[in-house]
Amino acid sequence: MLRTIKATAMAALCCAVAGTGLVACEETPTVDGKAIEESVDAAVGDVLDDADAVIGATFTGTKKIKAGGRSVNLSCAGAPADGRPVIVLLAGAGDGLDKMADLRKTLGERDRVCSYDRLGEGASDQPAGTQRQADSGKVLTAVLNHVAGDGPVVLAGHSLGGLIAARYAPDHQDRVKGLVLMDATIPALAAGLAKAVPDAATGPAAELRDQTLAANQGQNPERLVMEDAKVRSAGDIPVAVIQHETQFAEVPEYGPALEKMWSAGQQQWLALSSRSKLTTAAGSGHYIYTDRPDLAVEAVRDVTAQAAADQR
């Protein structure tokens, strides 16, 4: 029974360019005593970056890319379309990109869609040490640079992936043009959990609380510290917030308080944009995209269509 509680309730809470020839010179020409090779290097770097973006925008399947010297596992499906943002999926804690394979495949029928394993997850490298939001954001930026260049993107995240997407978007309004949060980890989970399950609690509820708080402090596969923070605006972009219908039935004594906490946290995510919308996935637990894939697909496609219309 306890194992089942941990598996379900815990999931909700924690969750080179080929063919290019370069001619070398024995002496480096100068202008006013300054070597111009810096300009050459910059130009070559621009070419390589542009070429890498083209490759990233067209490949399908799975491959490894580099982000801050670390190997990141990346998978893409679907063809790029003019004026359409690239969709990037972010899985929850403990989940690799394979968990969202079906969603990626379905969305790829109409749009360009990619997902990746964050450091410490799936087939990506382990992080060098403890991570914070900024570290996770740098990896996400590397992924976006590869798959979308400077083009628009829609981020669709589940659980911890939703939290990462929601905190990334306000600082990257130049490229994030839409968000879909599928039962995203709430903005102030530590404070909410401490209130919903008091210190006097014992048994499964207390163990659930303690394990989740420990995970928030970096005891998770990504070694990612998840601090409580206020919701910041990501601009006037379309945002779909989808919450589960029921999740904490395994903790009957504190289940109602936990549900209230979670629902209040989903409401807080609406502050991301004046165009935010909250819906409840009827019949779904925490894994909305597997329990109700129809709703997940509809939400992502709707936000992507709105984001595309905004770019015209």
Short mmCIF file of C-alpha atoms in Angstrom, two decimals:
data_model
loop_
_atom_site.label_atom_id
_atom_site.label_comp_id
_atom_site.label_asym_id
_atom_site.label_seq_id
_atom_site.Cartn_x
_atom_site.Cartn_y
_atom_site.Cartn_z
CA MET A 1 0.00 0.00 0.00
CA LEU A 2 2.77 2.42 0.95
CA ARG A 3 4.62 1.62 -2.26
CA THR A 4 1.50 2.47 -4.28
CA ILE A 5 1.15 5.77 -2.45
CA LYS A 6 4.74 6.68 -3.18
CA ALA A 7 4.40 5.80 -6.86
CA THR A 8 1.27 7.85 -7.47
CA ALA A 9 1.04 10.73 -5.02
CA MET A 10 4.81 11.29 -5.08
CA ALA A 11 4.69 11.56 -8.87
CA ALA A 12 2.25 14.41 -8.60
CA LEU A 13 4.25 16.34 -6.06
CA CYS A 14 7.81 15.89 -7.16
CA CYS A 15 7.53 15.35 -10.32
CA ALA A 16 30.26 20.04 -37.52
CA VAL A 17 29.08 20.70 -40.73
CA ALA A 18 30.14 18.22 -43.46
CA GLY A 19 31.61 19.41 -46.74
CA THR A 20 32.97 22.77 -45.53
CA GLY A 21 36.53 23.64 -46.52
CA LEU A 22 38.59 26.26 -44.72
CA VAL A 23 41.91 27.64 -46.06
CA ALA A 24 44.55 28.39 -43.42
CA CYS A 25 47.12 31.19 -43.79
CA GLU A 26 50.66 31.08 -42.49
CA GLU A 27 50.44 34.68 -41.36
CA THR A 28 47.49 36.43 -39.80
CA PRO A 29 46.68 39.71 -41.56
CA THR A 30 46.22 42.75 -39.35
CA VAL A 31 44.43 46.06 -39.47
CA ASP A 32 45.91 48.86 -37.34
CA GLY A 33 48.00 46.24 -35.60
CA LYS A 34 45.00 44.06 -34.66
CA ALA A 35 44.57 40.52 -35.95
CA ILE A 36 41.42 40.10 -38.01
CA GLU A 37 41.19 36.39 -37.28
CA GLU A 38 38.70 37.25 -34.52
CA SER A 39 36.32 38.51 -37.18
CA VAL A 40 36.94 35.40 -39.27
CA ASP A 41 36.30 33.16 -36.27
CA ALA A 42 33.10 35.03 -35.50
CA ALA A 43 31.93 34.71 -39.09
CA VAL A 44 32.73 31.00 -39.18
CA GLY A 45 30.96 30.59 -35.83
CA ASP A 46 27.87 32.26 -37.26
CA VAL A 47 27.94 29.91 -40.25
CA LEU A 48 28.30 26.87 -38.00
CA ASP A 49 25.52 28.07 -35.70
CA ASP A 50 23.23 28.71 -38.66
CA ALA A 51 24.03 25.32 -40.18
CA ASP A 52 23.50 23.58 -36.84
CA ALA A 53 20.12 25.29 -36.50
CA VAL A 54 19.14 24.07 -39.99
CA ILE A 55 20.19 20.53 -39.12
CA GLY A 56 18.30 20.68 -35.84
CA ALA A 57 15.21 21.98 -37.56
CA THR A 58 15.08 19.10 -40.04
CA PHE A 59 16.27 15.93 -38.33
CA THR A 60 13.85 13.27 -37.09
CA GLY A 61 14.53 10.52 -34.60
CA THR A 62 16.84 10.65 -31.60
CA LYS A 63 20.37 12.00 -31.25
CA LYS A 64 22.73 13.59 -28.74
CA ILE A 65 23.60 17.28 -28.61
CA LYS A 66 25.96 19.22 -26.35
CA ALA A 67 24.81 21.66 -23.69
CA GLY A 68 27.47 23.22 -21.50
CA GLY A 69 29.82 20.34 -22.21
CA ARG A 70 27.19 17.74 -21.27
CA SER A 71 25.48 15.27 -23.60
CA VAL A 72 21.73 15.76 -23.88
CA ASN A 73 19.42 13.19 -25.45
CA LEU A 74 17.02 14.80 -27.94
CA SER A 75 14.20 13.41 -30.08
CA CYS A 76 12.13 15.17 -32.77
CA ALA A 77 9.23 14.32 -35.07
CA GLY A 78 7.26 16.16 -37.71
CA ALA A 79 8.28 18.69 -40.31
CA PRO A 80 8.81 22.42 -39.74
CA ALA A 81 6.04 24.63 -41.09
CA ASP A 82 6.28 28.31 -41.96
CA GLY A 83 4.85 30.48 -39.24
CA ARG A 84 4.29 27.59 -36.84
CA PRO A 85 6.17 27.43 -33.54
CA VAL A 86 8.21 24.37 -32.70
CA ILE A 87 6.61 22.42 -29.83
CA VAL A 88 9.00 21.28 -27.09
CA LEU A 89 7.77 18.73 -24.54
CA LEU A 90 9.16 18.58 -21.00
CA ALA A 91 8.54 15.43 -18.98
CA GLY A 92 8.08 15.20 -15.22
CA ALA A 93 10.65 14.23 -12.62
CA GLY A 94 11.96 10.69 -13.05
CA ASP A 95 10.64 10.45 -16.60
CA GLY A 96 12.69 10.31 -19.78
CA LEU A 97 11.58 11.51 -23.20
CA ASP A 98 10.30 8.01 -24.01
CA LYS A 99 7.45 8.59 -21.56
CA MET A 100 6.04 11.21 -23.93
CA ALA A 101 6.73 9.27 -27.13
CA ASP A 102 3.07 8.75 -28.02
CA LEU A 103 2.25 12.42 -27.48
CA ARG A 104 5.28 13.44 -29.55
CA LYS A 105 4.26 11.12 -32.38
CA THR A 106 0.66 12.35 -32.47
CA LEU A 107 1.57 16.03 -32.35
CA GLY A 108 4.21 15.40 -35.01
CA GLU A 109 1.49 14.58 -37.51
CA ARG A 110 0.76 18.31 -37.84
CA ASP A 111 3.64 20.18 -36.25
CA ARG A 112 7.33 20.04 -35.52
CA VAL A 113 7.69 18.62 -32.00
CA CYS A 114 10.74 17.71 -29.92
CA SER A 115 11.45 16.44 -26.42
CA TYR A 116 14.63 15.85 -24.45
CA ASP A 117 16.03 14.18 -21.36
CA ARG A 118 17.13 16.72 -18.79
CA LEU A 119 20.50 16.11 -17.14
CA GLY A 120 20.14 13.16 -14.78
CA GLU A 121 17.18 11.73 -16.69
CA GLY A 122 16.93 9.12 -19.43
CA ALA A 123 19.96 8.88 -21.71
CA SER A 124 21.40 12.32 -20.95
CA ASP A 125 24.54 12.86 -18.89
CA GLN A 126 24.47 13.28 -15.15
CA PRO A 127 24.69 16.87 -13.90
CA ALA A 128 28.07 18.05 -12.63
CA GLY A 129 26.55 18.93 -9.26
CA THR A 130 23.51 20.43 -7.64
CA GLN A 131 21.31 22.25 -10.14
CA ARG A 132 18.97 25.20 -9.84
CA GLN A 133 16.44 26.71 -12.20
CA ALA A 134 19.11 28.69 -14.05
CA ASP A 135 21.07 25.50 -14.76
CA SER A 136 18.04 23.69 -16.08
CA GLY A 137 17.23 26.78 -18.14
CA LYS A 138 20.63 26.76 -19.82
CA VAL A 139 20.07 23.21 -21.04
CA LEU A 140 16.62 24.15 -22.31
CA THR A 141 18.10 27.13 -24.14
CA ALA A 142 20.63 24.86 -25.86
CA VAL A 143 17.80 22.57 -26.95
CA LEU A 144 15.74 25.47 -28.30
CA ASN A 145 18.74 26.88 -30.16
CA HIS A 146 19.22 23.54 -31.86
CA VAL A 147 15.64 22.72 -32.80
CA ALA A 148 14.21 26.20 -33.43
CA GLY A 149 17.10 28.61 -33.91
CA ASP A 150 15.70 32.06 -33.13
CA GLY A 151 12.17 30.98 -34.11
CA PRO A 152 9.12 30.82 -31.83
CA VAL A 153 8.41 27.84 -29.59
CA VAL A 154 5.57 26.47 -27.49
CA LEU A 155 6.60 24.70 -24.29
CA ALA A 156 4.35 21.89 -23.06
CA GLY A 157 5.40 20.49 -19.70
CA HIS A 158 4.10 17.87 -17.31
CA SER A 159 4.62 18.05 -13.53
CA LEU A 160 8.20 19.25 -12.89
CA GLY A 161 8.55 19.87 -16.63
CA GLY A 162 5.63 22.27 -16.39
CA LEU A 163 7.25 24.11 -13.49
CA ILE A 164 10.52 24.47 -15.43
CA ALA A 165 8.67 25.73 -18.52
CA ALA A 166 6.60 28.22 -16.53
CA ARG A 167 9.65 29.68 -14.80
CA TYR A 168 11.67 29.78 -18.01
CA ALA A 169 9.08 31.62 -20.13
CA PRO A 170 9.07 35.02 -18.32
CA ASP A 171 12.79 35.48 -19.00
CA HIS A 172 12.54 34.34 -22.63
CA GLN A 173 9.50 36.12 -24.01
CA ASP A 174 11.35 36.68 -27.27
CA ARG A 175 11.03 32.99 -28.13
CA VAL A 176 8.42 31.33 -25.87
CA LYS A 177 5.08 32.17 -27.47
CA GLY A 178 2.81 29.69 -25.71
CA LEU A 179 2.65 27.37 -22.70
CA VAL A 180 0.78 24.18 -21.86
CA LEU A 181 1.06 23.10 -18.23
CA MET A 182 -0.19 19.57 -17.57
CA ASP A 183 -0.65 19.21 -13.80
CA ALA A 184 2.49 21.29 -13.35
CA THR A 185 4.22 21.23 -9.99
CA ILE A 186 2.73 24.15 -8.07
CA PRO A 187 4.70 27.39 -7.52
CA ALA A 188 5.00 27.04 -3.72
CA LEU A 189 4.96 23.29 -3.13
CA ALA A 190 7.08 23.25 0.03
CA ALA A 191 4.93 25.81 1.84
CA GLY A 192 1.70 24.24 0.64
CA LEU A 193 2.72 20.73 1.60
CA ALA A 194 3.86 21.78 5.07
CA LYS A 195 0.44 23.33 5.64
CA ALA A 196 -1.58 20.47 4.16
CA VAL A 197 0.32 17.76 6.09
CA PRO A 198 1.33 19.19 9.49
CA ASP A 199 4.30 18.12 11.59
CA ALA A 200 2.00 16.09 13.82
CA ALA A 201 1.01 13.83 10.93
CA THR A 202 2.25 10.23 10.94
CA GLY A 203 2.18 7.25 8.61
CA PRO A 204 2.02 7.41 4.80
CA ALA A 205 1.07 11.08 4.67
CA ALA A 206 4.06 12.12 6.76
CA GLU A 207 6.40 9.96 4.68
CA LEU A 208 4.98 11.45 1.50
CA ARG A 209 5.55 14.96 2.86
CA ASP A 210 9.11 14.25 3.99
CA GLN A 211 10.13 12.55 0.74
CA THR A 212 8.70 15.37 -1.35
CA LEU A 213 10.44 18.07 0.68
CA ALA A 214 13.71 16.15 0.37
CA ALA A 215 13.22 15.92 -3.39
CA ASN A 216 12.67 19.67 -3.48
CA GLN A 217 16.08 20.13 -1.88
CA GLY A 218 17.83 18.23 -4.64
CA GLN A 219 17.38 14.60 -3.64
CA ASN A 220 16.09 13.68 -7.11
CA PRO A 221 17.66 12.23 -10.28
CA GLU A 222 18.42 15.70 -11.64
CA ARG A 223 19.89 16.97 -8.36
CA LEU A 224 17.63 19.95 -8.99
CA VAL A 225 16.67 22.24 -6.11
CA MET A 226 13.10 23.45 -6.55
CA GLU A 227 12.48 26.55 -4.47
CA ASP A 228 9.10 28.14 -3.86
CA ALA A 229 8.63 31.34 -5.86
CA LYS A 230 5.92 33.74 -7.00
CA VAL A 231 4.52 33.43 -10.51
CA ARG A 232 5.91 36.01 -12.93
CA SER A 233 4.27 37.19 -16.13
CA ALA A 234 5.36 35.63 -19.41
CA GLY A 235 3.62 38.30 -21.45
CA ASP A 236 0.32 38.16 -23.27
CA ILE A 237 0.77 34.64 -24.60
CA PRO A 238 -1.74 31.77 -24.75
CA VAL A 239 -1.40 29.53 -21.68
CA ALA A 240 -3.35 26.32 -21.08
CA VAL A 241 -3.30 25.03 -17.49
CA ILE A 242 -4.74 21.53 -17.08
CA GLN A 243 -5.18 19.92 -13.67
CA HIS A 244 -6.02 16.36 -12.67
CA GLU A 245 -9.45 15.40 -11.37
CA THR A 246 -8.31 13.18 -8.52
CA GLN A 247 -4.90 12.13 -7.26
CA PHE A 248 -4.61 11.90 -3.49
CA ALA A 249 -7.21 9.28 -2.65
CA GLU A 250 -4.45 7.03 -1.31
CA VAL A 251 -3.94 9.46 1.58
CA PRO A 252 -7.54 9.68 2.83
CA GLU A 253 -6.91 11.64 6.02
CA TYR A 254 -5.05 14.43 4.26
CA GLY A 255 -6.26 13.88 0.70
CA PRO A 256 -8.81 16.73 0.70
CA ALA A 257 -6.21 19.20 2.01
CA LEU A 258 -3.69 18.06 -0.61
CA GLU A 259 -6.26 18.40 -3.40
CA LYS A 260 -7.12 21.91 -2.20
CA MET A 261 -3.43 22.81 -2.11
CA TRP A 262 -2.84 21.48 -5.62
CA SER A 263 -5.88 23.21 -7.09
CA ALA A 264 -4.88 26.53 -5.53
CA GLY A 265 -1.43 26.14 -7.05
CA GLN A 266 -2.90 25.54 -10.50
CA GLN A 267 -4.93 28.72 -10.11
CA GLN A 268 -1.73 30.61 -9.35
CA TRP A 269 -0.26 29.60 -12.70
CA LEU A 270 -2.99 31.67 -14.40
CA ALA A 271 -0.97 34.77 -13.49
CA LEU A 272 1.46 33.83 -16.27
CA SER A 273 -0.70 35.63 -18.81
CA SER A 274 -4.00 37.44 -19.27
CA ARG A 275 -4.76 34.75 -21.82
CA SER A 276 -4.42 31.84 -19.40
CA LYS A 277 -7.15 29.22 -19.15
CA LEU A 278 -7.61 26.52 -16.50
CA THR A 279 -9.41 23.25 -17.18
CA THR A 280 -9.83 19.99 -15.27
CA ALA A 281 -9.13 16.72 -17.07
CA ALA A 282 -12.14 14.61 -16.15
CA GLY A 283 -11.23 11.05 -15.22
CA SER A 284 -7.52 11.81 -15.10
CA GLY A 285 -4.88 11.37 -12.45
CA HIS A 286 -1.53 13.13 -12.48
CA TYR A 287 -0.43 11.76 -15.87
CA ILE A 288 -2.93 13.70 -17.94
CA TYR A 289 -1.23 13.03 -21.26
CA THR A 290 -1.58 9.26 -20.76
CA ASP A 291 -4.96 9.25 -18.95
CA ARG A 292 -6.53 11.79 -21.31
CA PRO A 293 -4.29 12.06 -24.37
CA ASP A 294 -7.16 13.62 -26.32
CA LEU A 295 -7.22 16.62 -24.00
CA ALA A 296 -3.45 16.97 -24.00
CA VAL A 297 -3.26 16.93 -27.80
CA GLU A 298 -6.15 19.36 -28.12
CA ALA A 299 -4.60 21.81 -25.65
CA VAL A 300 -1.16 21.78 -27.28
CA ARG A 301 -2.59 22.18 -30.78
CA ASP A 302 -4.89 25.00 -29.67
CA VAL A 303 -2.09 26.95 -27.98
CA THR A 304 0.20 26.36 -30.98
CA ALA A 305 -2.48 27.66 -33.36
CA GLN A 306 -2.95 30.77 -31.22
CA ALA A 307 0.79 31.34 -31.03
CA ALA A 308 1.09 30.97 -34.82
CA ALA A 309 -1.71 33.48 -35.35
CA ASP A 310 0.05 35.94 -33.03
CA GLN A 311 3.16 35.81 -35.24
CA ARG A 312 1.33 36.89 -38.38
#
